[in-house]
Short mmCIF file of C-alpha atoms and ligand atoms in Angstrom, two decimals:
data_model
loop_
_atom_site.label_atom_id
_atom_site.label_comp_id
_atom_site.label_asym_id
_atom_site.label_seq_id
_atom_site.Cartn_x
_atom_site.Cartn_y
_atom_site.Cartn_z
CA UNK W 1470 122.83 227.16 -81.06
CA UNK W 1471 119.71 228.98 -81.58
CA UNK W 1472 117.31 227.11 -84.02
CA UNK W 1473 115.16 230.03 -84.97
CA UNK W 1474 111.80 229.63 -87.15
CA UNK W 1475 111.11 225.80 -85.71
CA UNK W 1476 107.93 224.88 -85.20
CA UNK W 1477 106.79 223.60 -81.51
CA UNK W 1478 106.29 219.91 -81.72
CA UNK W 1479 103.78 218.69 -79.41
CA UNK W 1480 104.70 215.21 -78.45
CA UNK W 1481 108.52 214.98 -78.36
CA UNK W 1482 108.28 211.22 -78.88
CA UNK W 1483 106.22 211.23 -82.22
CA UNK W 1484 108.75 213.92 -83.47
CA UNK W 1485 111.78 211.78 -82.35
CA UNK W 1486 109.97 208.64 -84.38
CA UNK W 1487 109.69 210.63 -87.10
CA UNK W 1488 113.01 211.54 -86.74
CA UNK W 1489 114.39 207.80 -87.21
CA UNK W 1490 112.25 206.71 -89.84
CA UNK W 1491 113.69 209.76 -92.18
CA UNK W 1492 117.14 209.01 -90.87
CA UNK W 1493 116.48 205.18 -92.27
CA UNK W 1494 115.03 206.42 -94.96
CA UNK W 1495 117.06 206.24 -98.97
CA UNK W 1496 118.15 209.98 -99.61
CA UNK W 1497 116.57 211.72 -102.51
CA UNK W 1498 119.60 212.90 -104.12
CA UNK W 1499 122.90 211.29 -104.96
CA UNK W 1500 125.86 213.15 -103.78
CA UNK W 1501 127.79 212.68 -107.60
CA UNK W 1502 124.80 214.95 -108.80
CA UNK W 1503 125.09 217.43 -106.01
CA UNK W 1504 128.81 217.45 -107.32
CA UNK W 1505 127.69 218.20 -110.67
CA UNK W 1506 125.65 220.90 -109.70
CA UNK W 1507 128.33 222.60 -107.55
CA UNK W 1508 130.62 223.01 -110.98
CA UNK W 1509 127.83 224.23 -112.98
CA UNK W 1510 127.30 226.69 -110.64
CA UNK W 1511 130.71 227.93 -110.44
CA UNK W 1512 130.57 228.30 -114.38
CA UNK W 1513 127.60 230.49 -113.76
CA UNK W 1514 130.11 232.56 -111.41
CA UNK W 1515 132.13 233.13 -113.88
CA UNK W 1516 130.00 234.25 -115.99
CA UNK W 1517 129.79 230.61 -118.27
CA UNK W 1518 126.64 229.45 -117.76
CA UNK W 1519 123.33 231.15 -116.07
CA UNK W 1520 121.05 229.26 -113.04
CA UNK W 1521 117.31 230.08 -113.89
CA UNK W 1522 115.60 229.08 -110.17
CA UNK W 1523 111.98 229.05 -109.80
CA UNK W 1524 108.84 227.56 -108.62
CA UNK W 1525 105.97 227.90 -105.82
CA UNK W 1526 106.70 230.00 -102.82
CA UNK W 1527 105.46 226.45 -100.90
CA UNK W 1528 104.55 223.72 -102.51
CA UNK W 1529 101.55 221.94 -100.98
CA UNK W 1530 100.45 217.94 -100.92
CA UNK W 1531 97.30 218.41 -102.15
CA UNK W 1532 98.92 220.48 -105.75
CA UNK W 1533 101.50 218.02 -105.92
CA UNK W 1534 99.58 216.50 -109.14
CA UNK W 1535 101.33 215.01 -112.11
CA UNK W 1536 99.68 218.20 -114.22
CA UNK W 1537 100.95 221.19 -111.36
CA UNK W 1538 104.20 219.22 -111.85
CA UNK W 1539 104.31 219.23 -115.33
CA UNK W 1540 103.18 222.76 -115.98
CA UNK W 1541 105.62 223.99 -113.95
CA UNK W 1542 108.69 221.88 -115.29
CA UNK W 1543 107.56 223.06 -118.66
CA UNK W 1544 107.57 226.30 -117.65
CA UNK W 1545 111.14 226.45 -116.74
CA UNK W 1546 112.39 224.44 -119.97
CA UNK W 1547 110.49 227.19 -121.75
CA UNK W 1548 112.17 230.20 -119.91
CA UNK W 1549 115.32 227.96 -120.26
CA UNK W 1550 115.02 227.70 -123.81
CA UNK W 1551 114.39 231.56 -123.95
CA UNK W 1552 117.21 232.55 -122.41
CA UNK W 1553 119.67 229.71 -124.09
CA UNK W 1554 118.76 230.76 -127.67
CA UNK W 1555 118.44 234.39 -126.80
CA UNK W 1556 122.09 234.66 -125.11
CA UNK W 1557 123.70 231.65 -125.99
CA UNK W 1558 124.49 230.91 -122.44
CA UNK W 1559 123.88 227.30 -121.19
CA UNK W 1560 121.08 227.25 -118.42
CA UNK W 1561 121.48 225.73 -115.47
CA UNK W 1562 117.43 224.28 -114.74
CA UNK W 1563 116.14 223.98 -111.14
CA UNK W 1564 112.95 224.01 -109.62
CA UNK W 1565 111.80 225.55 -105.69
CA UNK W 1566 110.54 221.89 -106.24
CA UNK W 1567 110.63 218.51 -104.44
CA UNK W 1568 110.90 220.03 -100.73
CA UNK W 1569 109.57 223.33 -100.86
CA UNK W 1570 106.91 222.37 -98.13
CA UNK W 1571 108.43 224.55 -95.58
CA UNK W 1572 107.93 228.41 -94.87
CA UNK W 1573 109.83 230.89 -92.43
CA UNK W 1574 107.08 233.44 -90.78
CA UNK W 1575 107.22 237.07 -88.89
CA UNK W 1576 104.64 236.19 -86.53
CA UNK W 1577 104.46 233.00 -84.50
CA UNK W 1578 100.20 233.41 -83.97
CA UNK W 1579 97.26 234.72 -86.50
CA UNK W 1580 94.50 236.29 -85.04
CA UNK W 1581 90.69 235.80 -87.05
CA UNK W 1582 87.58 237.38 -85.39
CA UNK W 1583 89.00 237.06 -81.85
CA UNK W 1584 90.55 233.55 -82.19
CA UNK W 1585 94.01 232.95 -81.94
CA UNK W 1586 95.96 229.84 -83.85
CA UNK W 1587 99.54 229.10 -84.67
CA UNK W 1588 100.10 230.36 -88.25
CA UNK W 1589 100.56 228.39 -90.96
CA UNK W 1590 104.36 227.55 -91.45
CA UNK W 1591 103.89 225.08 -94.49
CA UNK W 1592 102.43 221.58 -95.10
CA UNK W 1593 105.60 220.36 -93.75
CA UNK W 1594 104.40 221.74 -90.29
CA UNK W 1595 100.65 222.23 -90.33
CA UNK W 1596 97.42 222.65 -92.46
CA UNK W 1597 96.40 225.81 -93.98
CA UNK W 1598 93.04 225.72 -92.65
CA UNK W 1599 91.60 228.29 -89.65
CA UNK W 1600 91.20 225.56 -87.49
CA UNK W 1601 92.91 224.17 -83.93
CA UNK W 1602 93.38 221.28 -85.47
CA UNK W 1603 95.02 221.78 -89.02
CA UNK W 1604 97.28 224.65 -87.45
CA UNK W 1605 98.67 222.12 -84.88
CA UNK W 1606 102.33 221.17 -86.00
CA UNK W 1607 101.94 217.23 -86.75
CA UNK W 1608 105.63 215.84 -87.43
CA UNK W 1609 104.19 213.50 -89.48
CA UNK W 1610 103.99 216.00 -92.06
CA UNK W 1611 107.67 215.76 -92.25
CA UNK W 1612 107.11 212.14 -93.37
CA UNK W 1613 104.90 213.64 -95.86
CA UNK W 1614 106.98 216.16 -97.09
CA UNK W 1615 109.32 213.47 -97.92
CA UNK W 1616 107.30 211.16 -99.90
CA UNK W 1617 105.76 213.92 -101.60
CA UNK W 1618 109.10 215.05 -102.79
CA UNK W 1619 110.31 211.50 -103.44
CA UNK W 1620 107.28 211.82 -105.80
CA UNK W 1621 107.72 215.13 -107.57
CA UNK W 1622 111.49 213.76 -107.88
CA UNK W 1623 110.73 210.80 -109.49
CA UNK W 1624 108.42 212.48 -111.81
CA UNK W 1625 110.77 215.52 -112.78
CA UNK W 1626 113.79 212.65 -113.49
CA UNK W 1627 111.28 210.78 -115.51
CA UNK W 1628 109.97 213.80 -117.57
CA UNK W 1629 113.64 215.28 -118.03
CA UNK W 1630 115.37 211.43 -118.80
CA UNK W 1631 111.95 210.49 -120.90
CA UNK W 1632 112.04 212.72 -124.11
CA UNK W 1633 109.65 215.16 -121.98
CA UNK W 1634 112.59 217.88 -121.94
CA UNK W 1635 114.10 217.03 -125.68
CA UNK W 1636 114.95 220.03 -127.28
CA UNK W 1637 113.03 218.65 -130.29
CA UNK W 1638 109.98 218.84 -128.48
CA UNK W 1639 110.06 223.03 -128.11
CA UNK W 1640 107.03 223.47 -129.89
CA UNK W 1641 104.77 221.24 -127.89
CA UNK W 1642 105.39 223.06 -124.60
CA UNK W 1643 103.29 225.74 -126.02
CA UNK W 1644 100.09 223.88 -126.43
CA UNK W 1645 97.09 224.44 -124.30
CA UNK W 1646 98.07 227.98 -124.00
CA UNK W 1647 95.69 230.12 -125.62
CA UNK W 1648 97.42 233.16 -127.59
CA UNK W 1649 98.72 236.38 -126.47
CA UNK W 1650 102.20 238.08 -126.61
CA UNK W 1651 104.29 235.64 -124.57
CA UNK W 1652 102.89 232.79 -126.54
CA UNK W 1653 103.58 234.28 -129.67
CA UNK W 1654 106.97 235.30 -129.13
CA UNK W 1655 107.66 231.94 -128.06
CA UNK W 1656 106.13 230.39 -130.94
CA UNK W 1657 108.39 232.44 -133.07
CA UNK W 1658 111.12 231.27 -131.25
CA UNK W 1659 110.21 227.98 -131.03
CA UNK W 1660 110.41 227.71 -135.24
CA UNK W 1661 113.82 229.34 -134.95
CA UNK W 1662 115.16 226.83 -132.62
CA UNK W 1663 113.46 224.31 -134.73
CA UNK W 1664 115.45 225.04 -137.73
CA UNK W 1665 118.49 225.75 -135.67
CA UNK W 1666 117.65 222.01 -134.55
CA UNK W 1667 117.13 220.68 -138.27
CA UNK W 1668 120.06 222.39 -139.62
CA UNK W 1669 122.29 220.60 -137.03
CA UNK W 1670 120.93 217.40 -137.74
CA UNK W 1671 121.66 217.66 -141.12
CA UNK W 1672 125.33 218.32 -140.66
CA UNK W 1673 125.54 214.94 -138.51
CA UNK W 1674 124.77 216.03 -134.39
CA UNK W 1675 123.41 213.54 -132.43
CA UNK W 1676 120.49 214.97 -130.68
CA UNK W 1677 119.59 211.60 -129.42
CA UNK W 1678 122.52 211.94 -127.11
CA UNK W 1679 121.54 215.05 -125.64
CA UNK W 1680 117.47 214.14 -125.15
CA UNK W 1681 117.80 214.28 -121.37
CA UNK W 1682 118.62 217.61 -119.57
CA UNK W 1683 119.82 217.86 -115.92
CA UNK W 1684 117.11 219.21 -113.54
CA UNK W 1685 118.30 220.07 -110.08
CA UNK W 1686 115.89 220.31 -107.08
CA UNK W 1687 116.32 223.30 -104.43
CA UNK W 1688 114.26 224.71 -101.09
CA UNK W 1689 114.81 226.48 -98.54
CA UNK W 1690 116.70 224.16 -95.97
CA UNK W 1691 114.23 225.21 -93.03
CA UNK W 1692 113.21 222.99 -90.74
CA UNK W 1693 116.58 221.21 -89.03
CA UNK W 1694 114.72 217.98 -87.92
CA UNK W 1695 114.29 216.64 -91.47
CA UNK W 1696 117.13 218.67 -93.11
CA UNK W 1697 119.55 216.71 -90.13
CA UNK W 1698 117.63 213.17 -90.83
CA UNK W 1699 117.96 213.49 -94.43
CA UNK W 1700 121.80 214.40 -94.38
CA UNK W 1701 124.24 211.25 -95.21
CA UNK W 1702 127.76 210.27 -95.29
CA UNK W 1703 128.50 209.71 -98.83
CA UNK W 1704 130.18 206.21 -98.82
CA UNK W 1705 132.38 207.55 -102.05
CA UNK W 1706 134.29 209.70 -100.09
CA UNK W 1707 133.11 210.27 -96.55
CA UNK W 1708 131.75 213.35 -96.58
CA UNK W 1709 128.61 214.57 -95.49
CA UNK W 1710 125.57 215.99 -98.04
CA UNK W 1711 122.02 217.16 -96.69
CA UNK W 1712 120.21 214.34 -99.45
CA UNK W 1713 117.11 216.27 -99.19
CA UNK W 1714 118.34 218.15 -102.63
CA UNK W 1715 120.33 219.37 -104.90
CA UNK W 1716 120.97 222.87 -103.87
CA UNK W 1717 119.45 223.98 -100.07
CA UNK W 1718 119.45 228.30 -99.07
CA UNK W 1719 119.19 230.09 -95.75
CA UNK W 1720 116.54 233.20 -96.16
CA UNK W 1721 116.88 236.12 -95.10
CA UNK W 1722 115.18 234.89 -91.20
CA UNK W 1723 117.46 232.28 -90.09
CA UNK W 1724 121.08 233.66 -91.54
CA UNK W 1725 121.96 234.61 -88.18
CA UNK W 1726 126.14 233.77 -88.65
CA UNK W 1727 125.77 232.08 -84.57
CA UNK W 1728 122.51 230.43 -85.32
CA UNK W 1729 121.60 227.10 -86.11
CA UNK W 1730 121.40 226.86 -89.79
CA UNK W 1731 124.31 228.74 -90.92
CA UNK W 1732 126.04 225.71 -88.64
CA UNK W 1733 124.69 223.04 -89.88
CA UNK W 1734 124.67 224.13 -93.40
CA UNK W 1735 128.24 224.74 -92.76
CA UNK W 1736 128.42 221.09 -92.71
CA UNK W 1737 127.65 219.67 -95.67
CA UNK W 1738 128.98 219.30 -99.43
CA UNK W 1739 126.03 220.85 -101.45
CA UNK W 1740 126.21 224.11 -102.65
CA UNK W 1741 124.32 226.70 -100.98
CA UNK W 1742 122.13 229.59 -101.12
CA UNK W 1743 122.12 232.79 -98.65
CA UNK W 1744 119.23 235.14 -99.32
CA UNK W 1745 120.38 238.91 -98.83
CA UNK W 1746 117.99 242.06 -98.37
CA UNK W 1747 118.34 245.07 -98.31
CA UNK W 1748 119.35 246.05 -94.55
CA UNK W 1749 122.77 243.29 -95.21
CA UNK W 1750 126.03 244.65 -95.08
CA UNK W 1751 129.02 243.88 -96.60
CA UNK W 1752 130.60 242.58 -92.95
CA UNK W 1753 127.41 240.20 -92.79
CA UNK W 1754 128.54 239.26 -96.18
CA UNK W 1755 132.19 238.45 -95.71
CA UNK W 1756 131.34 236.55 -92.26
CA UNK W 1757 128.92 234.39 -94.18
CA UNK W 1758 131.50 233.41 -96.49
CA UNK W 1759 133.94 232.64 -94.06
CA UNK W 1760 131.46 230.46 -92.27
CA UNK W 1761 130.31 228.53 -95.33
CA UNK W 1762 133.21 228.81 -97.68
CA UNK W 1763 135.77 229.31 -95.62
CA UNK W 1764 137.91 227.86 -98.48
CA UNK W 1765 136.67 229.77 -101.18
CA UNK W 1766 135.65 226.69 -103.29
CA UNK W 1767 133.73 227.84 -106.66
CA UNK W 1768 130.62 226.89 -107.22
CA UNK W 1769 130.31 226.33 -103.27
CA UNK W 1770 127.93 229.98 -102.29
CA UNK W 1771 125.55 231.84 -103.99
CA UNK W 1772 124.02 235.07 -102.68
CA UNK W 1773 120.60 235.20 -103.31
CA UNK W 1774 119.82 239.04 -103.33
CA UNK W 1775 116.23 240.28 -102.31
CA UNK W 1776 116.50 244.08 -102.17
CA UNK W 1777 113.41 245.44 -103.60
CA UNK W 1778 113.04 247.49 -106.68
CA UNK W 1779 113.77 250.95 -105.07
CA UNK W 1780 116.96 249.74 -103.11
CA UNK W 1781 118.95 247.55 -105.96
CA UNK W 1782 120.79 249.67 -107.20
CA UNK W 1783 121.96 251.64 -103.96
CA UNK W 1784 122.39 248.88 -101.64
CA UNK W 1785 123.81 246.25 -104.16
CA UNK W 1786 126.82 247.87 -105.47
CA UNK W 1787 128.80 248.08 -101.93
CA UNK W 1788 128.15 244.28 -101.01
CA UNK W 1789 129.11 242.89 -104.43
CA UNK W 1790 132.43 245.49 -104.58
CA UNK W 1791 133.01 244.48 -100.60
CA UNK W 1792 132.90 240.53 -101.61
CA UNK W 1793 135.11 241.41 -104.52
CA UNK W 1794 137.82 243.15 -103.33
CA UNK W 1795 137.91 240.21 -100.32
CA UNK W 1796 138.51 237.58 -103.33
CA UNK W 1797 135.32 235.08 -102.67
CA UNK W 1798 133.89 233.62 -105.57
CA UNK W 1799 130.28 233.71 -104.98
CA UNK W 1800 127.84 233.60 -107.38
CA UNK W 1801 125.68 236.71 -107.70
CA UNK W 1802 121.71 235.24 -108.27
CA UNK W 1803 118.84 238.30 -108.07
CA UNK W 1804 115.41 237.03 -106.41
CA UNK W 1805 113.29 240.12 -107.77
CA UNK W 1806 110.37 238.30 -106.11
CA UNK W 1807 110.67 239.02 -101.97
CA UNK W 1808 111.51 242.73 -101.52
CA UNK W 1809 108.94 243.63 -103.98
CA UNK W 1810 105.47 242.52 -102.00
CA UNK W 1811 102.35 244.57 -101.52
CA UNK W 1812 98.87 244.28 -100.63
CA UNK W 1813 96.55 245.78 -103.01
CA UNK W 1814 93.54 247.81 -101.83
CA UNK W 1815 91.44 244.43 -102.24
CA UNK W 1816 93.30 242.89 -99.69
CA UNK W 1817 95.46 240.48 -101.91
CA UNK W 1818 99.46 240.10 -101.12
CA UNK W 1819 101.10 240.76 -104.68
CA UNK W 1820 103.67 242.01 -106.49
CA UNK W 1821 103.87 244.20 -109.22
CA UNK W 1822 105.49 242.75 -112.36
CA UNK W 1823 106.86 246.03 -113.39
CA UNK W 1824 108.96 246.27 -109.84
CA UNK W 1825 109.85 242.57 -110.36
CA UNK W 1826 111.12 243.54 -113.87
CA UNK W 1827 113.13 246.52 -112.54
CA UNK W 1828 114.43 244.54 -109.83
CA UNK W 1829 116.05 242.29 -112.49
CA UNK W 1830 117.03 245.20 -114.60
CA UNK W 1831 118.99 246.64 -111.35
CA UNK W 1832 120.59 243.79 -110.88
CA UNK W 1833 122.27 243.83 -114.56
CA UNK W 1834 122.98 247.33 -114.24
CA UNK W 1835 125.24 247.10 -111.62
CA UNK W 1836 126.88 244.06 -112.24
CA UNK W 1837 127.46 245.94 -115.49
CA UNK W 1838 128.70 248.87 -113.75
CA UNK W 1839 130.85 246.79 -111.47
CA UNK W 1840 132.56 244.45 -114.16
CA UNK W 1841 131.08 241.52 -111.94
CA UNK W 1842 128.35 238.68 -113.42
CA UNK W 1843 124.94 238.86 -112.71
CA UNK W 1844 124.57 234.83 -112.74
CA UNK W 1845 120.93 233.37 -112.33
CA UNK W 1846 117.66 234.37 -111.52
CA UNK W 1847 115.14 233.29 -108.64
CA UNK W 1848 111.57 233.25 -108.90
CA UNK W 1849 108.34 232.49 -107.72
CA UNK W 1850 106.17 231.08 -110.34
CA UNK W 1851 104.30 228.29 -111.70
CA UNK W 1852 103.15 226.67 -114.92
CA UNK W 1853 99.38 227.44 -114.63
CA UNK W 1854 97.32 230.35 -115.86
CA UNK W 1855 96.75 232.04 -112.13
CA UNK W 1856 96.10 235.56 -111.69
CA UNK W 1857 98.40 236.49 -108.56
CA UNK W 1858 100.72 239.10 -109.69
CA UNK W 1859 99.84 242.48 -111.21
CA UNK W 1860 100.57 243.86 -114.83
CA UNK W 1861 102.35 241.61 -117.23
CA UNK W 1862 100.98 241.52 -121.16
CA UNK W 1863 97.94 239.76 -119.81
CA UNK W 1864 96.89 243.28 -118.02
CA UNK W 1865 96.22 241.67 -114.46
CA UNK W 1866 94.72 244.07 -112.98
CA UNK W 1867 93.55 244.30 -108.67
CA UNK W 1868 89.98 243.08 -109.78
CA UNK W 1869 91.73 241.10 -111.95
CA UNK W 1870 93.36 239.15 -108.56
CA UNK W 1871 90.30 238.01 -107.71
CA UNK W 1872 89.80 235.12 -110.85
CA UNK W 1873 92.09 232.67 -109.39
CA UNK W 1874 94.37 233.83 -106.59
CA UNK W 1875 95.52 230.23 -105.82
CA UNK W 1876 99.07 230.91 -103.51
CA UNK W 1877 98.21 229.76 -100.16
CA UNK W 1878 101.72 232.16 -99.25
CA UNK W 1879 103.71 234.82 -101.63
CA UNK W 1880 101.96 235.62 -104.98
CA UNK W 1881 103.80 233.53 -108.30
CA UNK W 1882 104.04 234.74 -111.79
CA UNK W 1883 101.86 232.57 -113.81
CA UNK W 1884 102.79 230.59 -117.01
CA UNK W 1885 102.97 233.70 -119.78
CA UNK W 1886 104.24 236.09 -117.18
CA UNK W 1887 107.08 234.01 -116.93
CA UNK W 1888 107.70 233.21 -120.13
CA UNK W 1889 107.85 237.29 -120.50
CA UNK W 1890 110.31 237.95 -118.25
CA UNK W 1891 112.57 235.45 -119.78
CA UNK W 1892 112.57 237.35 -123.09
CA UNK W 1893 113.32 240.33 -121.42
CA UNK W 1894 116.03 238.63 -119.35
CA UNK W 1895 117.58 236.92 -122.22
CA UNK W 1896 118.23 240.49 -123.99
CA UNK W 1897 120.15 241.46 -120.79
CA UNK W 1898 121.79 238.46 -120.60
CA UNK W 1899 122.91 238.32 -123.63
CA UNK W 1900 124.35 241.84 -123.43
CA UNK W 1901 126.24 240.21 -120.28
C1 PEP H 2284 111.11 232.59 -99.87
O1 PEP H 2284 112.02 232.38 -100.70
O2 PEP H 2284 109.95 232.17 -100.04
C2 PEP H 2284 111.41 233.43 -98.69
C3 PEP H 2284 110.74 233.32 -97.56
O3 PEP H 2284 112.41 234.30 -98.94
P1 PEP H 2284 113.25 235.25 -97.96
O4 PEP H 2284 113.96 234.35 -96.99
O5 PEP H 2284 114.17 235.93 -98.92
O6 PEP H 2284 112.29 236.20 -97.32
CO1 CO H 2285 108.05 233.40 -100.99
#
């Protein structure tokens, strides 16, 4: 079958080596866990529990630091915290983390002042840098990409088994941020959740037994070489899971229903993602779901919608009413990140966070008009103060770009823009 979007190794032998050491490699999930995940999710599409999705666009080796990791773990449990107290919904937490190294591109070649390279398809595949030599796809970047996740994994299960995650400990996710509106709010919130906390205490909970919270790991299941090494037969019960992570999508590239991806993914026991823009229609819809859930298991497919701002609410209504009316469970999860992208007139790929925050309030509306559940959100972001996407309480304005545009791909909402949207998703959500 077509495998669209794969780089072009060039030695076919130190590709197929790298191939065997990942195959003998331990996987970096457990299948019981990807089990786990699979009935959480089918809560959240029913409308019992919400999946809050988010992290880098591509993570990179040289940001995989103990503090990038951190910030941006915290920054979920913060948005998570948000939107549990504000809607009283349980969150399901997971990060674009632990094997986002990977990236899906419209143009095969990049062209600089008359020289012509290979673009840059992820530190999986190549280096960033303008050069012959970091553009070259080296498969041992695929090794890489591995122990670098096995690292942010062990790391994130550390922080959210450790205390790190403990509800208790709501207040000192804030510090190191300096004021300003999302702060504050949170800080507010924070002391409410803190007496909530006390007050349950007092009557006799055990918050020791709840110090750990589940974390799941996601990406976009890319590149088949290492997503085929990684996959395993689960000696429980025989059945095959892609231990790369938790939860694995197709975007919106490489969900071609005869292609490669959509086959293998086909395959395996985790629950996964399909990203849908704008141009999908409800027949694409309906064919993906008899290709991946042909047995209409909950929990099993989520469609990850991508429409843009301007075309939510016209092109969204017919695909969720089509998958309706066909009876597939899917869960419905809005990614107001990818149809909303723009270059501003200083040359900077960005997103305004006014279209990202209408993209999200589309997505309510018509699940509201529809009687269906809006049930997670997915979004580029990450824990440190960067100045990458427009507007927000901060005020970031295009000059504004220029003080630390850090995203070597799609522009992320830094720490307080994130923690704003949260508080304006959790009064939506809790309307839900
Ligand atoms: C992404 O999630 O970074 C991405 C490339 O998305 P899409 O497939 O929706 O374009
Ligand atoms: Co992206």
């Amino acid at each position: 079958m077509p495998r669209v979007q794969q780089p072009t190794w060039p030695d076919e032998s130190a590709r197929a080596g790298v191939f065997d050491q990942l195959r003998a490699a331990p996987p970096l999930v457990f299948a019981g866990e990807v089990d786990v995940l699979r009935g959480r999710l089918a809560a959240a599409a029913r409308g019992e529990a919400f999946l809050l999705q988010g992290g880098d666009c591509a993570e990179t080796f040289a940001e995989s630091t103990a503090d990038r990791i951190r910030n941006k773990i915290r920054t979920i449990l913060q948005m998570a915290a948000v939107l549990t107290y504000g809607a009283s919904v349980p969150v399901i937490k997971m990060g674009r983390m632990a094997g986002q190294f990977a990236k899906p591109r419209s143009a095969d070649e990049e062209t600089r002042d008359g020289l012509t390279l290979p673009t840059y398809r992820g530190d999986a595949v190549n280096g960033h840098g303008f050069t012959e030599t970091d553009r070259l796809p080296d498969p041992e970047r695929l090794w890489r990409t591995y122990t670098t996740s096995a690292q942010t994994l062990n790391l994130l299960r550390a922080f959210t088994a450790g205390g790190f995650a403990d509800l208790r400990e709501v207040h000192s996710w804030n510090q190191g941020f300096v004021s300003g509106p999302g702060y504050d709010r949170y800080e507010q919130l924070a002391r409410e959740i803190d007496k909530a906390v006390r007050f349950m205490n007092a009557i006799g909970a055990d918050f020791d037994a709840i110090q750990g919270v589940e974390f799941y790991s996601s990406h976009e299941a890319l590149l088949l070489d290492y997503e085929e090494a990684l996959s395993r037969i689960d000696s429980r019960t025989g059945e095959v899971y892609d231990c790369s992570g938790h939860f694995l999508w197709i975007g919106e590239r490489t969900r071609q229903l005869d292609g490669a991806h959509v086959d293998f993914l086909s395959r395996v026991r985790n629950p996964i993602g399909v990203k849908l823009g704008p141009d999908a229609s409800v027949q694409d819809a309906l064919a993906l779901i008899d290709a991946l859930d042909p047995e209409r298991e909950p929990g099993r497919l989520t469609f990850i919608t991508r429409m843009g701002a301007g075309k939510i609410r016209d092109r969204l209504p017919a695909l969720v009413e089509g998958v309706r009316d066909a009876g597939a469970q899917v869960a419905w999860v809005t990614d107001p990140m990818h149809g909303n992208t723009i270059t501003s007139s200083n040359g900077y790929k960005t997103r305004r966070f006014e279209d990202i925050l209408d993209e999200v309030v589309g997505f309510f509306e018509v699940h509201r008009a529809l009687g269906t559940v809006p049930a997670g959100l997915h979004m580029e972001l990450t824990g440190d103060d960067v100045t990458e996407v427009l507007g927000g309480a901060g005020l970031i304005d295009e000059a504004g770009l220029e003080r630390r545009y850090e995203t070597l791909v799609d522009p992320r909402l830094n720490h307080q823009q994130s923690l704003e949207l949260a508080f304006l998703v959790a009064e939506m959500l809790a309307e839900r």
